[in-house]
């Protein structure tokens, strides 16, 4: 209830301003929406002819390898239905791997396999898939179900990164990654994306992963959100998310700068992972 000279309408205004902001207020707070990001940063700084270098994971990996950067090993590239029909041979003796569309986005179509029991493949969530189900998933990738523009695609079978112990503690049965947003060679913001049970081992916010903000100057985590709401602990493990120092932070920033330089793009999001064994 209002007190003193405070009216009900005053209370209503304060409630409204607690949860909503006008576009002008958001700009004053430094919040950049997707439309403004595209209009002011992405489109003016990124020539269309260079999009192919980052829209196709095969091309991006080739660029990175040419620069001497480490990328997850590609076990196989499945391009045709005939290749998909040979999935048993392709996955022979593979107990942990990732299958993803080459031209996918937003984490769609990424299948993470954590372990294997005979002809059964187990996801980080504990869900079990058969060979036929994996073959069906690969066929959907080839048909363009997850690709940019719905165009036909190819499927990559890759090494599954085993994240460094510190980062494993912040994620639920999945490999977290670090996204650095680059503008003309400078890192302007960064976050750690950590998997949850909901995201099924995938470090993608659209699939239910956590976004954990990182201070650019120090590499220490400062804030975290889940489905747009602030959190301080992991929803599945209860682990604290704030005040964690990222390992080898300066090296991470150097790699992000190299990634931007190799593409020629002025505005770029660089995704990096730290493997427990190979770094």
GROMACS .gro file of C-alpha atoms in nm:
model
  279
    1UNK     CA    1   0.000   0.000   0.000
    2UNK     CA    2   0.120   0.359  -0.062
    3UNK     CA    3   0.240   0.552   0.244
    4UNK     CA    4   0.247   0.926   0.325
    5UNK     CA    5   0.195   1.140   0.016
    6UNK     CA    6   0.259   0.845  -0.217
    7UNK     CA    7  -0.037   0.763  -0.442
    8UNK     CA    8  -0.139   0.436  -0.600
    9UNK     CA    9  -0.048   0.578  -0.940
   10UNK     CA   10   0.302   0.663  -0.811
   11UNK     CA   11   0.343   0.304  -0.699
   12UNK     CA   12   0.225   0.189  -1.042
   13UNK     CA   13   0.480   0.409  -1.217
   14UNK     CA   14   0.762   0.274  -1.001
   15UNK     CA   15   0.652  -0.083  -1.066
   16UNK     CA   16   0.636  -0.014  -1.440
   17UNK     CA   17   0.983   0.139  -1.445
   18UNK     CA   18   1.122  -0.148  -1.246
   19UNK     CA   19   1.039  -0.396  -1.521
   20UNK     CA   20   1.014  -0.192  -1.843
   21UNK     CA   21   1.221   0.076  -2.012
   22UNK     CA   22   1.164   0.295  -2.315
   23UNK     CA   23   1.408   0.261  -2.607
   24UNK     CA   24   1.566   0.593  -2.507
   25UNK     CA   25   1.617   0.480  -2.148
   26UNK     CA   26   1.774   0.155  -2.266
   27UNK     CA   27   2.015   0.348  -2.488
   28UNK     CA   28   2.110   0.570  -2.194
   29UNK     CA   29   2.184   0.255  -1.992
   30UNK     CA   30   2.409   0.124  -2.269
   31UNK     CA   31   2.175  -0.158  -2.371
   32UNK     CA   32   2.201  -0.247  -2.740
   33UNK     CA   33   1.909  -0.441  -2.889
   34UNK     CA   34   1.941  -0.677  -3.183
   35UNK     CA   35   1.806  -0.423  -3.434
   36UNK     CA   36   2.051  -0.155  -3.322
   37UNK     CA   37   2.334  -0.407  -3.314
   38UNK     CA   38   2.264  -0.505  -3.673
   39UNK     CA   39   2.217  -0.147  -3.796
   40UNK     CA   40   2.511   0.017  -3.618
   41UNK     CA   41   2.769  -0.259  -3.585
   42UNK     CA   42   2.708  -0.572  -3.792
   43UNK     CA   43   2.597  -0.436  -4.131
   44UNK     CA   44   2.832  -0.134  -4.164
   45UNK     CA   45   3.140  -0.331  -4.056
   46UNK     CA   46   3.091  -0.668  -4.225
   47UNK     CA   47   3.107  -0.691  -4.606
   48UNK     CA   48   2.852  -0.941  -4.734
   49UNK     CA   49   3.115  -1.123  -4.942
   50UNK     CA   50   3.292  -1.232  -4.621
   51UNK     CA   51   2.989  -1.393  -4.456
   52UNK     CA   52   3.069  -1.732  -4.610
   53UNK     CA   53   3.391  -1.747  -4.407
   54UNK     CA   54   3.198  -1.765  -4.081
   55UNK     CA   55   2.863  -1.911  -4.193
   56UNK     CA   56   3.024  -2.241  -4.294
   57UNK     CA   57   3.208  -2.422  -4.014
   58UNK     CA   58   3.426  -2.615  -4.259
   59UNK     CA   59   3.560  -2.292  -4.407
   60UNK     CA   60   3.601  -2.133  -4.064
   61UNK     CA   61   3.798  -2.432  -3.934
   62UNK     CA   62   4.023  -2.428  -4.241
   63UNK     CA   63   4.098  -2.059  -4.182
   64UNK     CA   64   4.175  -2.119  -3.814
   65UNK     CA   65   4.407  -2.411  -3.889
   66UNK     CA   66   4.592  -2.200  -4.145
   67UNK     CA   67   4.656  -1.947  -3.865
   68UNK     CA   68   4.791  -2.222  -3.639
   69UNK     CA   69   4.490  -2.223  -3.408
   70UNK     CA   70   4.360  -2.542  -3.248
   71UNK     CA   71   4.016  -2.662  -3.356
   72UNK     CA   72   3.821  -2.979  -3.264
   73UNK     CA   73   3.933  -3.268  -3.485
   74UNK     CA   74   3.688  -3.352  -3.764
   75UNK     CA   75   3.634  -3.728  -3.769
   76UNK     CA   76   3.410  -3.725  -4.076
   77UNK     CA   77   3.213  -3.499  -4.308
   78UNK     CA   78   2.880  -3.652  -4.415
   79UNK     CA   79   2.765  -3.495  -4.742
   80UNK     CA   80   2.520  -3.739  -4.902
   81UNK     CA   81   2.242  -3.981  -4.804
   82UNK     CA   82   2.481  -4.260  -4.905
   83UNK     CA   83   2.731  -4.135  -4.647
   84UNK     CA   84   2.453  -4.123  -4.387
   85UNK     CA   85   2.363  -4.485  -4.460
   86UNK     CA   86   2.718  -4.578  -4.358
   87UNK     CA   87   2.687  -4.419  -4.016
   88UNK     CA   88   2.784  -4.747  -3.845
   89UNK     CA   89   3.127  -4.744  -4.010
   90UNK     CA   90   3.174  -4.372  -3.952
   91UNK     CA   91   3.102  -4.406  -3.579
   92UNK     CA   92   3.286  -4.735  -3.535
   93UNK     CA   93   3.485  -4.722  -3.209
   94UNK     CA   94   3.375  -4.364  -3.144
   95UNK     CA   95   3.250  -4.345  -2.786
   96UNK     CA   96   3.218  -3.969  -2.750
   97UNK     CA   97   3.163  -3.716  -3.028
   98UNK     CA   98   2.956  -3.425  -3.156
   99UNK     CA   99   2.745  -3.416  -3.473
  100UNK     CA  100   2.656  -3.070  -3.603
  101UNK     CA  101   2.540  -2.897  -3.921
  102UNK     CA  102   2.815  -2.713  -4.105
  103UNK     CA  103   2.590  -2.412  -4.174
  104UNK     CA  104   2.377  -2.418  -3.860
  105UNK     CA  105   2.325  -2.142  -3.604
  106UNK     CA  106   2.185  -2.093  -3.257
  107UNK     CA  107   2.285  -2.444  -3.147
  108UNK     CA  108   2.014  -2.602  -3.362
  109UNK     CA  109   2.095  -2.951  -3.482
  110UNK     CA  110   2.395  -3.000  -3.252
  111UNK     CA  111   2.395  -3.353  -3.109
  112UNK     CA  112   2.635  -3.427  -2.823
  113UNK     CA  113   2.712  -3.790  -2.741
  114UNK     CA  114   2.873  -3.840  -2.401
  115UNK     CA  115   2.924  -4.216  -2.400
  116UNK     CA  116   2.828  -4.536  -2.575
  117UNK     CA  117   2.706  -4.881  -2.476
  118UNK     CA  118   2.721  -5.112  -2.775
  119UNK     CA  119   2.480  -4.979  -3.035
  120UNK     CA  120   2.326  -4.729  -2.794
  121UNK     CA  121   2.448  -4.369  -2.771
  122UNK     CA  122   2.400  -4.169  -2.452
  123UNK     CA  123   2.354  -3.792  -2.442
  124UNK     CA  124   2.468  -3.571  -2.150
  125UNK     CA  125   2.108  -3.564  -2.022
  126UNK     CA  126   2.108  -3.944  -2.002
  127UNK     CA  127   1.874  -3.985  -2.299
  128UNK     CA  128   1.961  -4.285  -2.515
  129UNK     CA  129   1.966  -4.290  -2.896
  130UNK     CA  130   1.986  -4.581  -3.138
  131UNK     CA  131   2.191  -4.589  -3.459
  132UNK     CA  132   1.871  -4.539  -3.658
  133UNK     CA  133   1.787  -4.227  -3.460
  134UNK     CA  134   2.134  -4.085  -3.520
  135UNK     CA  135   2.105  -4.167  -3.891
  136UNK     CA  136   1.769  -3.987  -3.899
  137UNK     CA  137   1.923  -3.683  -3.731
  138UNK     CA  138   2.205  -3.674  -3.986
  139UNK     CA  139   1.950  -3.698  -4.268
  140UNK     CA  140   1.768  -3.396  -4.126
  141UNK     CA  141   2.095  -3.201  -4.127
  142UNK     CA  142   2.160  -3.293  -4.490
  143UNK     CA  143   1.808  -3.183  -4.585
  144UNK     CA  144   1.880  -2.837  -4.444
  145UNK     CA  145   1.646  -2.857  -4.146
  146UNK     CA  146   1.894  -2.667  -3.927
  147UNK     CA  147   2.091  -2.467  -4.184
  148UNK     CA  148   2.089  -2.095  -4.259
  149UNK     CA  149   1.818  -2.030  -4.515
  150UNK     CA  150   1.707  -2.393  -4.511
  151UNK     CA  151   1.963  -2.488  -4.776
  152UNK     CA  152   2.103  -2.838  -4.807
  153UNK     CA  153   2.394  -2.892  -4.572
  154UNK     CA  154   2.658  -3.139  -4.463
  155UNK     CA  155   2.707  -3.290  -4.117
  156UNK     CA  156   3.032  -3.274  -3.923
  157UNK     CA  157   3.134  -3.549  -3.681
  158UNK     CA  158   3.382  -3.390  -3.441
  159UNK     CA  159   3.593  -3.452  -3.135
  160UNK     CA  160   3.398  -3.370  -2.821
  161UNK     CA  161   3.593  -3.114  -2.619
  162UNK     CA  162   3.665  -3.217  -2.261
  163UNK     CA  163   3.656  -2.884  -2.080
  164UNK     CA  164   3.912  -2.776  -1.822
  165UNK     CA  165   3.815  -2.878  -1.467
  166UNK     CA  166   3.743  -2.523  -1.355
  167UNK     CA  167   3.494  -2.474  -1.637
  168UNK     CA  168   3.341  -2.820  -1.591
  169UNK     CA  169   3.237  -2.717  -1.241
  170UNK     CA  170   3.034  -2.430  -1.390
  171UNK     CA  171   2.850  -2.643  -1.645
  172UNK     CA  172   2.610  -2.937  -1.633
  173UNK     CA  173   2.751  -3.237  -1.823
  174UNK     CA  174   2.849  -3.028  -2.121
  175UNK     CA  175   3.140  -2.825  -2.254
  176UNK     CA  176   3.107  -2.452  -2.178
  177UNK     CA  177   3.249  -2.199  -2.421
  178UNK     CA  178   3.364  -1.840  -2.403
  179UNK     CA  179   3.220  -1.588  -2.647
  180UNK     CA  180   3.419  -1.271  -2.710
  181UNK     CA  181   3.251  -0.993  -2.905
  182UNK     CA  182   3.510  -0.814  -3.119
  183UNK     CA  183   3.490  -0.470  -3.281
  184UNK     CA  184   3.773  -0.361  -3.513
  185UNK     CA  185   4.031  -0.574  -3.334
  186UNK     CA  186   3.923  -0.493  -2.979
  187UNK     CA  187   3.732  -0.722  -2.740
  188UNK     CA  188   3.435  -0.519  -2.617
  189UNK     CA  189   3.250  -0.781  -2.411
  190UNK     CA  190   3.265  -1.148  -2.322
  191UNK     CA  191   3.061  -1.418  -2.157
  192UNK     CA  192   3.089  -1.782  -2.058
  193UNK     CA  193   2.805  -1.996  -2.190
  194UNK     CA  194   2.748  -2.295  -1.963
  195UNK     CA  195   2.530  -2.597  -2.030
  196UNK     CA  196   2.231  -2.693  -1.816
  197UNK     CA  197   2.024  -3.008  -1.798
  198UNK     CA  198   1.767  -2.827  -2.010
  199UNK     CA  199   2.021  -2.740  -2.281
  200UNK     CA  200   2.125  -3.108  -2.304
  201UNK     CA  201   2.500  -3.048  -2.298
  202UNK     CA  202   2.489  -2.757  -2.544
  203UNK     CA  203   2.633  -2.420  -2.445
  204UNK     CA  204   2.369  -2.220  -2.629
  205UNK     CA  205   2.144  -1.963  -2.465
  206UNK     CA  206   1.852  -2.034  -2.701
  207UNK     CA  207   1.857  -2.397  -2.586
  208UNK     CA  208   1.849  -2.306  -2.215
  209UNK     CA  209   2.217  -2.258  -2.132
  210UNK     CA  210   2.347  -1.997  -1.888
  211UNK     CA  211   2.506  -1.669  -1.994
  212UNK     CA  212   2.777  -1.561  -1.747
  213UNK     CA  213   2.924  -1.215  -1.803
  214UNK     CA  214   3.303  -1.178  -1.785
  215UNK     CA  215   3.490  -0.859  -1.701
  216UNK     CA  216   3.709  -0.789  -2.005
  217UNK     CA  217   3.994  -0.635  -1.805
  218UNK     CA  218   4.032  -0.914  -1.549
  219UNK     CA  219   3.863  -1.227  -1.687
  220UNK     CA  220   3.651  -1.263  -1.373
  221UNK     CA  221   3.280  -1.355  -1.396
  222UNK     CA  222   3.056  -1.072  -1.276
  223UNK     CA  223   2.692  -1.154  -1.362
  224UNK     CA  224   2.483  -1.446  -1.487
  225UNK     CA  225   2.142  -1.491  -1.648
  226UNK     CA  226   1.919  -1.788  -1.730
  227UNK     CA  227   1.628  -1.730  -1.968
  228UNK     CA  228   1.687  -1.357  -1.924
  229UNK     CA  229   1.661  -1.364  -1.544
  230UNK     CA  230   1.956  -1.288  -1.311
  231UNK     CA  231   2.100  -1.585  -1.121
  232UNK     CA  232   2.404  -1.635  -0.898
  233UNK     CA  233   2.411  -2.016  -0.884
  234UNK     CA  234   2.382  -2.291  -1.143
  235UNK     CA  235   2.017  -2.410  -1.152
  236UNK     CA  236   2.115  -2.778  -1.163
  237UNK     CA  237   2.432  -2.801  -0.953
  238UNK     CA  238   2.402  -2.506  -0.715
  239UNK     CA  239   2.759  -2.398  -0.792
  240UNK     CA  240   2.842  -2.028  -0.748
  241UNK     CA  241   2.880  -1.852  -1.083
  242UNK     CA  242   3.014  -1.512  -0.977
  243UNK     CA  243   3.376  -1.420  -0.901
  244UNK     CA  244   3.537  -1.702  -1.100
  245UNK     CA  245   3.868  -1.628  -1.272
  246UNK     CA  246   3.891  -1.756  -1.629
  247UNK     CA  247   4.219  -1.941  -1.695
  248UNK     CA  248   4.475  -1.794  -1.938
  249UNK     CA  249   4.256  -1.491  -1.997
  250UNK     CA  250   4.512  -1.285  -2.188
  251UNK     CA  251   4.578  -1.578  -2.421
  252UNK     CA  252   4.203  -1.612  -2.481
  253UNK     CA  253   4.182  -1.246  -2.583
  254UNK     CA  254   4.485  -1.282  -2.813
  255UNK     CA  255   4.322  -1.578  -2.989
  256UNK     CA  256   3.998  -1.383  -3.027
  257UNK     CA  257   4.189  -1.098  -3.194
  258UNK     CA  258   4.357  -1.345  -3.433
  259UNK     CA  259   4.017  -1.493  -3.523
  260UNK     CA  260   3.881  -1.152  -3.616
  261UNK     CA  261   4.187  -1.062  -3.821
  262UNK     CA  262   4.172  -1.385  -4.022
  263UNK     CA  263   3.810  -1.323  -4.129
  264UNK     CA  264   3.840  -0.957  -4.224
  265UNK     CA  265   3.511  -0.883  -4.046
  266UNK     CA  266   3.488  -0.567  -3.837
  267UNK     CA  267   3.227  -0.700  -3.594
  268UNK     CA  268   3.246  -1.064  -3.486
  269UNK     CA  269   3.150  -1.303  -3.207
  270UNK     CA  270   3.434  -1.548  -3.140
  271UNK     CA  271   3.354  -1.875  -2.959
  272UNK     CA  272   3.642  -2.045  -2.776
  273UNK     CA  273   3.670  -2.360  -2.564
  274UNK     CA  274   3.943  -2.481  -2.328
  275UNK     CA  275   4.016  -2.854  -2.344
  276UNK     CA  276   4.151  -3.026  -2.032
  277UNK     CA  277   4.430  -3.199  -2.226
  278UNK     CA  278   4.508  -2.995  -2.537
  279UNK     CA  279   4.419  -2.646  -2.410
   0.00000   0.00000   0.00000
